[in-house]
mmCIF file of C-alpha atoms in Angstrom:
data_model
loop_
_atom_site.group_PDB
_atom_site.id
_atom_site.type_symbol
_atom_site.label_atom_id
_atom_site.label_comp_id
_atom_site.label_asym_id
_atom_site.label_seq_id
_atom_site.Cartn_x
_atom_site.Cartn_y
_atom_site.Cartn_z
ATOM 1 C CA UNK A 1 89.367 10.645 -30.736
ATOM 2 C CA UNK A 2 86.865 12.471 -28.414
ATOM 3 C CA UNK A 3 89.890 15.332 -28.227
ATOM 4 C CA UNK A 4 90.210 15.754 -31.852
ATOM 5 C CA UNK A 5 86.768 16.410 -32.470
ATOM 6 C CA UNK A 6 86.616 18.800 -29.688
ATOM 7 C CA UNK A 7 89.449 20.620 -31.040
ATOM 8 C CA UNK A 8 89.333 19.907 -34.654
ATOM 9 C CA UNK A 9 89.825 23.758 -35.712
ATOM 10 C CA UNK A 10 92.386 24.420 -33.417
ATOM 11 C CA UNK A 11 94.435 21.620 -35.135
ATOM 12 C CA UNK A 12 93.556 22.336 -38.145
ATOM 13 C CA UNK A 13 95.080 25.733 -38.070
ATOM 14 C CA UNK A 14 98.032 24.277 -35.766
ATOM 15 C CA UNK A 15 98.634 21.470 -39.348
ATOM 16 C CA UNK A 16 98.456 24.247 -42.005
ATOM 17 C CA UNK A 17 100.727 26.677 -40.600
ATOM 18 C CA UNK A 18 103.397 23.642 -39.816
ATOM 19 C CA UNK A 19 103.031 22.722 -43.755
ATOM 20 C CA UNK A 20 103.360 26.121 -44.533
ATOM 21 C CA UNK A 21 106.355 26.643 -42.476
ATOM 22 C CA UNK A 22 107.939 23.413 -43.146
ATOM 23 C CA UNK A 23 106.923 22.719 -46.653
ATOM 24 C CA UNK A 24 105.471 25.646 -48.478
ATOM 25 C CA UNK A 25 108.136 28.242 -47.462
ATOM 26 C CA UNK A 26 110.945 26.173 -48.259
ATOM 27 C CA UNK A 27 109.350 25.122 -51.578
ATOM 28 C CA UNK A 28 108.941 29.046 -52.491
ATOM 29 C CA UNK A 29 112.431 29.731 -51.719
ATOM 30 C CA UNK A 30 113.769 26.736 -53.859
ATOM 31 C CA UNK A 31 111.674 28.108 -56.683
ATOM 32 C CA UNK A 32 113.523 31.156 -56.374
ATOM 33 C CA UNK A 33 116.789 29.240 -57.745
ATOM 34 C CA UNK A 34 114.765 28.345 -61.195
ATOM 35 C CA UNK A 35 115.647 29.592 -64.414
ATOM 36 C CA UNK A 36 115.087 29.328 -68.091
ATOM 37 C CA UNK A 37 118.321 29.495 -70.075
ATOM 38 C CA UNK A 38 120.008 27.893 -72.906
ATOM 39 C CA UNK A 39 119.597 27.615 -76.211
ATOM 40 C CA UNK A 40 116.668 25.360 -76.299
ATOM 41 C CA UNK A 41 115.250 27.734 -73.331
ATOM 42 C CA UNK A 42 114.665 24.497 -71.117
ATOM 43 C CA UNK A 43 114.235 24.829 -67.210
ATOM 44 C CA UNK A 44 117.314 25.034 -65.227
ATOM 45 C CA UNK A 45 118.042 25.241 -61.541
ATOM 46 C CA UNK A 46 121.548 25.403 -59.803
ATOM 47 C CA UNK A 47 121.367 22.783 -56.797
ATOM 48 C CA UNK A 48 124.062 23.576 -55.436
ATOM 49 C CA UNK A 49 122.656 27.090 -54.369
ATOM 50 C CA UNK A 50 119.123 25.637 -54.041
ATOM 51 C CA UNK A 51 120.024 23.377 -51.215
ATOM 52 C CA UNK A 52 122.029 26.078 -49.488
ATOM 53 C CA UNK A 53 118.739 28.489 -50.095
ATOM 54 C CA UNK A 54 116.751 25.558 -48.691
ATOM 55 C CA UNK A 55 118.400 25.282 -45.429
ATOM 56 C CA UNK A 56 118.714 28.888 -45.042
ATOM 57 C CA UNK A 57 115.014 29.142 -45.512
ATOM 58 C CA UNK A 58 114.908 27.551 -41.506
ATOM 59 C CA UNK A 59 116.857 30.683 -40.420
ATOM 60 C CA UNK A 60 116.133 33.650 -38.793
ATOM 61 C CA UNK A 61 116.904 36.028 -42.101
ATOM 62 C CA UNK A 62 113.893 34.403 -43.501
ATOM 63 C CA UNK A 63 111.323 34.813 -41.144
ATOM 64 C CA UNK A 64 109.318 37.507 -42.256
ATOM 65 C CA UNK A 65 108.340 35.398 -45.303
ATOM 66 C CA UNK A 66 107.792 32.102 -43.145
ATOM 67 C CA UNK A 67 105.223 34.353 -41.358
ATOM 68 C CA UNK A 68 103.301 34.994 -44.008
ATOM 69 C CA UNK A 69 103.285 31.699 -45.607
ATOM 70 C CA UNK A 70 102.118 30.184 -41.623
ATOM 71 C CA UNK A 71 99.259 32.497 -41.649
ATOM 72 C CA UNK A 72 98.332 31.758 -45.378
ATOM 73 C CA UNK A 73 98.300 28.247 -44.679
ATOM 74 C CA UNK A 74 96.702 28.603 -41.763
ATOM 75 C CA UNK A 75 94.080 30.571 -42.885
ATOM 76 C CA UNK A 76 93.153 27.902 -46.124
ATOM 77 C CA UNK A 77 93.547 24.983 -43.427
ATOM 78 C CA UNK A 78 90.732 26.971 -40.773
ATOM 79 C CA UNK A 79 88.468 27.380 -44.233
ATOM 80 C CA UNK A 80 88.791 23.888 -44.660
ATOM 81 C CA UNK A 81 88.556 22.827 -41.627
ATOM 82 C CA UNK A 82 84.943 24.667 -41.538
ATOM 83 C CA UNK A 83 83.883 23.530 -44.844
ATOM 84 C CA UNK A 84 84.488 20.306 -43.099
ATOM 85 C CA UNK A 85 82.314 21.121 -40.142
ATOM 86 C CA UNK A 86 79.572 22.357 -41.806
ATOM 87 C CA UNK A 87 79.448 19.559 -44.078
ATOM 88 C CA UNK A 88 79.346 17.174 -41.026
ATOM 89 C CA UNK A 89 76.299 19.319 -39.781
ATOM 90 C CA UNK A 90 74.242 19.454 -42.766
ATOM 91 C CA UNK A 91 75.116 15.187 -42.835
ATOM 92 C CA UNK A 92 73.371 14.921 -39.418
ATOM 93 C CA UNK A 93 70.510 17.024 -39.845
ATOM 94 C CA UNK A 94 69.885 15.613 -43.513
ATOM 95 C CA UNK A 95 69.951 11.866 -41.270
ATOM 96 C CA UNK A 96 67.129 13.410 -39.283
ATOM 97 C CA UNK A 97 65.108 14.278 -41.545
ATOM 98 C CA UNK A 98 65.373 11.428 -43.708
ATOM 99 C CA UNK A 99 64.668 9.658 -40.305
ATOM 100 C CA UNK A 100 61.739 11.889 -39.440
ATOM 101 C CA UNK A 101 60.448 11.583 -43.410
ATOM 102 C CA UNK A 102 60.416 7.896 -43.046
ATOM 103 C CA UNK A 103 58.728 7.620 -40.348
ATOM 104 C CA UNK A 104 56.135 10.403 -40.924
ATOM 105 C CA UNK A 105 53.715 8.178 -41.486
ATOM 106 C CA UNK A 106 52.959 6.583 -38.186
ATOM 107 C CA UNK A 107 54.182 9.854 -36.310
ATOM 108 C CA UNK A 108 51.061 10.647 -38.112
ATOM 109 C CA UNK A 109 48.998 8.166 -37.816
ATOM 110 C CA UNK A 110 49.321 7.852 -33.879
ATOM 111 C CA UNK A 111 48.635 11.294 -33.897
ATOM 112 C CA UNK A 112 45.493 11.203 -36.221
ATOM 113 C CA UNK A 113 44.076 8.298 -33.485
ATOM 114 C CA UNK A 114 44.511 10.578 -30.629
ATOM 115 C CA UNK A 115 42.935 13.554 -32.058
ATOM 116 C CA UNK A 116 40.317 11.646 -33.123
ATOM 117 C CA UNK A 117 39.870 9.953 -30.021
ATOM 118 C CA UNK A 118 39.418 13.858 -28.475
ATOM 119 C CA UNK A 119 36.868 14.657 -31.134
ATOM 120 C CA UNK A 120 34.975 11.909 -29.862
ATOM 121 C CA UNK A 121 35.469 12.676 -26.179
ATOM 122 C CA UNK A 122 33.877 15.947 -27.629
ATOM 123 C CA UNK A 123 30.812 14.945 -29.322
ATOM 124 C CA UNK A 124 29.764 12.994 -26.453
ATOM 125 C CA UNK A 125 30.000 16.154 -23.824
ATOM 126 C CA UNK A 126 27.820 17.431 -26.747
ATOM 127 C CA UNK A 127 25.657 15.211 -26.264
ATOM 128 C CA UNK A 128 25.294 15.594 -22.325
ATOM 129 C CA UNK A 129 25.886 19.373 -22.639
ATOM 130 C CA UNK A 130 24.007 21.316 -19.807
ATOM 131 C CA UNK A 131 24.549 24.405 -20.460
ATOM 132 C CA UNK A 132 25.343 26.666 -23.915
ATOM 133 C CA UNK A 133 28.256 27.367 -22.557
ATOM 134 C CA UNK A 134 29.404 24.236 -22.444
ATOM 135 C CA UNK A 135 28.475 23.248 -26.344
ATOM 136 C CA UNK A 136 30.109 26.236 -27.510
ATOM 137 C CA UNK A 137 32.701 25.086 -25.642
ATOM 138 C CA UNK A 138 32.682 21.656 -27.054
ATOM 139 C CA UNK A 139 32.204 22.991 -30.694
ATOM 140 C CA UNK A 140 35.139 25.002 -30.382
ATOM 141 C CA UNK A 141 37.295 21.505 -29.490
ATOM 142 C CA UNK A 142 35.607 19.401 -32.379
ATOM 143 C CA UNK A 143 36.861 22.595 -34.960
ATOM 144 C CA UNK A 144 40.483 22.302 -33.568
ATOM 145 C CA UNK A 145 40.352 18.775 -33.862
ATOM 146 C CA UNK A 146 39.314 19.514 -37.423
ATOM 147 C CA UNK A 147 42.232 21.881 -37.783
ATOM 148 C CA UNK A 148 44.921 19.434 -36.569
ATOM 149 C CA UNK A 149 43.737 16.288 -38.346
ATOM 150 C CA UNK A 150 44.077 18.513 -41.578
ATOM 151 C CA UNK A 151 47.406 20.177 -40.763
ATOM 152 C CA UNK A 152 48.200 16.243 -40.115
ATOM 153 C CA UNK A 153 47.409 15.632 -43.572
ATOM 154 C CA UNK A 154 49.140 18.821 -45.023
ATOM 155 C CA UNK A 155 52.739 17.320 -43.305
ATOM 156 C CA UNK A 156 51.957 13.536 -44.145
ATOM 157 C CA UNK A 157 51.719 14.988 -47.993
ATOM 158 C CA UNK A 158 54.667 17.213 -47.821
ATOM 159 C CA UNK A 159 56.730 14.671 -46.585
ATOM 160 C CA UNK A 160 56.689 12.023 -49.623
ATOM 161 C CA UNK A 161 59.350 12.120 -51.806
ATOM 162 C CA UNK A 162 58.578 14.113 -55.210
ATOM 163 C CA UNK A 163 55.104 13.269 -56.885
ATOM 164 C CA UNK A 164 55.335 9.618 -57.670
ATOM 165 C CA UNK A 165 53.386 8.411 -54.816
ATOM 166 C CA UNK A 166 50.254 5.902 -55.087
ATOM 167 C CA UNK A 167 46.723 7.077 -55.773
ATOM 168 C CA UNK A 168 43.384 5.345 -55.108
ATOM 169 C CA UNK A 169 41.590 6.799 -58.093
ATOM 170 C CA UNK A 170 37.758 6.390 -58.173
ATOM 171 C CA UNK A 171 34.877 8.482 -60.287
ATOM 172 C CA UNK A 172 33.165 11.139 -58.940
ATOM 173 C CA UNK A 173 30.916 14.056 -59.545
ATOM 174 C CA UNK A 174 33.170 16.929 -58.944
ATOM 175 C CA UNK A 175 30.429 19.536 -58.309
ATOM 176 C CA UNK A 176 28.970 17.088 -55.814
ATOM 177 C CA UNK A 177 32.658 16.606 -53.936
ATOM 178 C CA UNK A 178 32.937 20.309 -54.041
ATOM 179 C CA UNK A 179 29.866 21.060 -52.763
ATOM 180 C CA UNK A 180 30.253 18.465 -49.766
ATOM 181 C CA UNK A 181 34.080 19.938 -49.145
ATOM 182 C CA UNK A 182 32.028 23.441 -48.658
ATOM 183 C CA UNK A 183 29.624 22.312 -46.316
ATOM 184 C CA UNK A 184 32.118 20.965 -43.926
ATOM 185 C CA UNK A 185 33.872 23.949 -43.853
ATOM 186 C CA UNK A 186 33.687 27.264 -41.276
ATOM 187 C CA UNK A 187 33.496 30.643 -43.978
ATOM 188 C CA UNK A 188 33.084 34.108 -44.211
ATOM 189 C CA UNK A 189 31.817 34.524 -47.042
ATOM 190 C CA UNK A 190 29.614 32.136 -49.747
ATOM 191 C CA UNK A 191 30.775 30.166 -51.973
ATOM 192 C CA UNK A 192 29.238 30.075 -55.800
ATOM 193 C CA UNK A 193 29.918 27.022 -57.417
ATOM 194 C CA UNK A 194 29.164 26.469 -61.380
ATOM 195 C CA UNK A 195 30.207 23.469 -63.234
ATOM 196 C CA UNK A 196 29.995 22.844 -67.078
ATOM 197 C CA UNK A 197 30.164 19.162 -67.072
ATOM 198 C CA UNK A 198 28.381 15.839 -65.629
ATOM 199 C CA UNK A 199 30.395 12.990 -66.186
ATOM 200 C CA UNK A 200 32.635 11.294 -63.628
ATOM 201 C CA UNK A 201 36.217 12.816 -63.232
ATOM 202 C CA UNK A 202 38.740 10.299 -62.054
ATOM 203 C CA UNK A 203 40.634 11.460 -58.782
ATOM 204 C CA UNK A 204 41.961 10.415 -55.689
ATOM 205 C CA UNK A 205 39.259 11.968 -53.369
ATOM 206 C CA UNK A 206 41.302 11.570 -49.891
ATOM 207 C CA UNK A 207 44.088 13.777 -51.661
ATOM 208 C CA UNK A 208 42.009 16.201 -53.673
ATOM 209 C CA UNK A 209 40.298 16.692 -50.901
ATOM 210 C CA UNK A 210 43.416 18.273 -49.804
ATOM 211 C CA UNK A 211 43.776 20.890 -52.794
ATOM 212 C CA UNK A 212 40.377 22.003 -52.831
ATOM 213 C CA UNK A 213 40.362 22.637 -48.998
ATOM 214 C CA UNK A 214 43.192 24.265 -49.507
ATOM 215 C CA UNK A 215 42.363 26.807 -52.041
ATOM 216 C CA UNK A 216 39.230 27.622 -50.919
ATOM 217 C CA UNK A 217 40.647 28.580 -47.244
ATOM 218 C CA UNK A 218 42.872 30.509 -48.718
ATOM 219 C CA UNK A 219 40.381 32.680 -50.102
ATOM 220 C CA UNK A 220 38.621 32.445 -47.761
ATOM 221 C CA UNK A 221 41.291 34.176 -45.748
ATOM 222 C CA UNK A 222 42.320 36.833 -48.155
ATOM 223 C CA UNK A 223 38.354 37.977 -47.645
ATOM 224 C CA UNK A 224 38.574 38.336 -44.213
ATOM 225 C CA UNK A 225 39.203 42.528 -44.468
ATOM 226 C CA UNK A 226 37.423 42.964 -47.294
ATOM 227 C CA UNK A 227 33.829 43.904 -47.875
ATOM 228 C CA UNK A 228 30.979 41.810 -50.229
ATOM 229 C CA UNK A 229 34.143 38.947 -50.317
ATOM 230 C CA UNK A 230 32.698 36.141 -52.849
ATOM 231 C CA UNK A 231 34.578 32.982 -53.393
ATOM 232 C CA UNK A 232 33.682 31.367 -57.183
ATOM 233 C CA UNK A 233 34.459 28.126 -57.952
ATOM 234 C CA UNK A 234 34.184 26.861 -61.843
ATOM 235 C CA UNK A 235 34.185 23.507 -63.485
ATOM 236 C CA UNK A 236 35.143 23.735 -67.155
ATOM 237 C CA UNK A 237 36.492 21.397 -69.629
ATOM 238 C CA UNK A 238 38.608 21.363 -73.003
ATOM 239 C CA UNK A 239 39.114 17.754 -75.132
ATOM 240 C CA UNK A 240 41.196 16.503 -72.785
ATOM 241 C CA UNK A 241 41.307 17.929 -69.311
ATOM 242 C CA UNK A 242 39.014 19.104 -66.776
ATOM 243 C CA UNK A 243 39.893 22.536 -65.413
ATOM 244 C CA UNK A 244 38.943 24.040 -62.103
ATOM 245 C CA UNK A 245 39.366 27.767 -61.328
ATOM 246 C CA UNK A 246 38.901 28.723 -57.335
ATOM 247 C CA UNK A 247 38.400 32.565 -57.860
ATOM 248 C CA UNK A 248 38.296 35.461 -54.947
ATOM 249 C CA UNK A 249 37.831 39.578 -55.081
ATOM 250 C CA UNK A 250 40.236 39.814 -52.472
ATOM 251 C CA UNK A 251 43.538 42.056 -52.102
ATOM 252 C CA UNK A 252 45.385 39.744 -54.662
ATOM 253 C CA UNK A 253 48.961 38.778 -54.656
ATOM 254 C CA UNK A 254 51.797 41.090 -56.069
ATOM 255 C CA UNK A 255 53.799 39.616 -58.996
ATOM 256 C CA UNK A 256 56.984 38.942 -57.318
ATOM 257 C CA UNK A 257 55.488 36.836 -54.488
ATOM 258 C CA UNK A 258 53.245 34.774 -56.992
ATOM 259 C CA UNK A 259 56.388 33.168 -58.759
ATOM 260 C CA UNK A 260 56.655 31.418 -55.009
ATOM 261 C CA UNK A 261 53.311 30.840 -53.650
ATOM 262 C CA UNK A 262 53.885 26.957 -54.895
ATOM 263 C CA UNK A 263 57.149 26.536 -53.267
ATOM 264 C CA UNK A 264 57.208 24.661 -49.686
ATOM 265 C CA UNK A 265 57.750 26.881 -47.043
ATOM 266 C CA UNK A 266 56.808 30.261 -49.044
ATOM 267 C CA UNK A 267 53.473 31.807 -48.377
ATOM 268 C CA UNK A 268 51.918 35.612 -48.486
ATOM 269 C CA UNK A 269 49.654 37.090 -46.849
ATOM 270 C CA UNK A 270 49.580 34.664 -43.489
ATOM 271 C CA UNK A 271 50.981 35.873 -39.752
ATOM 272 C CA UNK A 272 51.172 32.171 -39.241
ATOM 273 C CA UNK A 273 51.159 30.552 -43.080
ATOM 274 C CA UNK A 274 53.275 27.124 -42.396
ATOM 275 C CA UNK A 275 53.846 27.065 -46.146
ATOM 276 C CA UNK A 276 52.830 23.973 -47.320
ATOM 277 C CA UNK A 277 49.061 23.812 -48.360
ATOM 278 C CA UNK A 278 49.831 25.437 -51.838
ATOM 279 C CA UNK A 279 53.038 23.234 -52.063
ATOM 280 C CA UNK A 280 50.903 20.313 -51.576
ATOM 281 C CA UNK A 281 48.622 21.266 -53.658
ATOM 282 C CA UNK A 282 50.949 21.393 -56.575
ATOM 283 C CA UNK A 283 52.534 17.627 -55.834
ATOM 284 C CA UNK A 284 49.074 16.286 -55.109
ATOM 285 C CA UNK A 285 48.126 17.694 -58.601
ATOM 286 C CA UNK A 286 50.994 16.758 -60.658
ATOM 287 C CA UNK A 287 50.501 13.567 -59.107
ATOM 288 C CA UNK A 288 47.026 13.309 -60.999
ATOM 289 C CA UNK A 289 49.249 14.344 -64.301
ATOM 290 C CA UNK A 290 47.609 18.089 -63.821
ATOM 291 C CA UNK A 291 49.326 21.219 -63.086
ATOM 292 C CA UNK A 292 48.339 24.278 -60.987
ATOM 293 C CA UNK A 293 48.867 28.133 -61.711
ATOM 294 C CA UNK A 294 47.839 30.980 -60.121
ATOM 295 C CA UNK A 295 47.127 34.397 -61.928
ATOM 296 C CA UNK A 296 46.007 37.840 -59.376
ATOM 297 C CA UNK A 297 45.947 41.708 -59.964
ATOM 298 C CA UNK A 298 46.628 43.355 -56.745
ATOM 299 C CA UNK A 299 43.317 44.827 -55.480
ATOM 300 C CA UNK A 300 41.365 42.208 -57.360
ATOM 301 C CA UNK A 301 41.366 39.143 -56.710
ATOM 302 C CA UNK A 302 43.515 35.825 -57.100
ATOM 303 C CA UNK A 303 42.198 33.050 -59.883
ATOM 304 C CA UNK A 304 43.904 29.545 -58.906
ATOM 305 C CA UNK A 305 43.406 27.260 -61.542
ATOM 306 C CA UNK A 306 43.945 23.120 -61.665
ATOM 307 C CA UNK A 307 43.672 21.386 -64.815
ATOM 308 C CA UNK A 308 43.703 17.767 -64.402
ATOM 309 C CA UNK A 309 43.272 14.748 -67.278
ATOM 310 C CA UNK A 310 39.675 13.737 -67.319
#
């Protein structure tokens, strides 16, 4: 068993040509003898000479023709045989993944403890600092920490199936939420947030955390080159939804690239992008019932808007 796997093309190829040699070739030669004729024009074939032409096909006077048909058969038994292969491949990597997204979930939990566990190895050197040097230094761990625990979130997100996943809904004030997501975050440039409304939205705040951190480090991102960069963020609502618009005078994104921006794995503008923070913010969203688009003018600015049910 072991053998044929290791050599599976080989006799493959070896198979096919045999067919074609023993089967195929013969069977073109026997055609050969087939005829319409009569007066009702039905098929006829003269067996006599057909066997004869059948043995002869095994000779060496019809060689030249078993070659070809060997190599043709050959060649569709190799294509086959790699179709084959390559279906086998995509199998086993399609079982790891499945295994991997299955188990996503305490790869990322276990990994959330330990990070966390070296955030709070770095407050307390914080706390005993002795030197500037040395908080700087322990600042610098606490905002990598940050960093992983919300790249750990990004891949836990990406990793459920479709949209249909459970949400812990609860009522906030979004300006509030927004305005707390800001503060925790490291920018370049301020952020101007204005909100037309004062009731409660419904969301799941652990996910839509996610979005909004998202967008606005994206923006804050495409600033980083350009000059006066503002970041506006806008609460509006219509009878039935709540729209937010996360808006930025950066570079902008051209046309062709901004049919993909919510596509996992496709992302503009980033040395480094993994390509999933805009995908997750479309599944998190849709989740809600909401939908995300993005409109941007090259040497503008980018508007991303999310309109969720209030």
């Amino acid at each position: 068993m072991n053998f044929i796997k290791k050599h599976f093309l080989t006799i493959s190829i070896f198979i096919g040509a045999l067919f074609g040699y023993v089967f195929l070739h013969p069977f073109g030669i026997l055609v050969h003898q087939v005829h319409i004729g009569g007066e009702g024009k039905y098929l006829h074939i003269h067996w006599d000479r057909a066997l004869a032409e059948f043995k002869m096909a095994f000779s060496i006077e019809y060689l030249p023709p078993a070659i070809l048909y060997v190599i043709f058969s050959g060649g569709v038994a190799y294509l086959i045989a790699k179709v084959i292969l390559s279906y086998k491949k995509i199998n086993e990597q399609l079982k790891i993944f499945s295994f991997i997204g299955e188990n996503t979930s305490g790869f990322i939990h276990d990994l959330k403890n330990n990070i966390i566990a070296i955030s709070q190895f770095a407050d307390y050197l914080c706390e005993n600092a002795k030197s500037s040097e040395q908080d700087e230094c322990c600042d610098g761990i606490r905002r990598q920490s940050e960093k992983v625990l919300k790249l750990a979130a990004d891949i836990s997100v990406s990793a459920r199936q479709g949209t249909n996943f459970p949400l812990d809904k609860q009522g906030i004030n979004l300006r509030n939420f927004i305005e707390n997501i800001v503060s925790g975050l490291t920018l370049g440039c301020k952020v101007e947030i204005r909100s037309e409304i004062s009731e409660d939205v419904f969301i799941d705040v652990v996910y839509f955390e996610r979005v909004l951190w998202n967008l606005i480090k994206n923006a804050d991102e495409a600033l980083t080159t350009i000059e006066n960069g503002r970041i506006k963020i806008s609460i509006t609502q219509d009878s039935h939804s709540v729209i937010i618009c996360v808006s930025d005078n950066g570079p902008g994104i051209p046309r062709k690239a901004l049919r993909n921006i919510f596509k996992i794995g496709k992302t503009f503008g980033k040395t480094k992008g993994s390509g999933i923070g805009l995908y997750n913010c479309r599944i998190i969203t849709e989740a809600h019932g909401g939908k995300i688009w993005a409109i941007s003018e090259v040497d503008k600015g980018t508007n991303i808007y999310v309109k969720i049910p209030k």
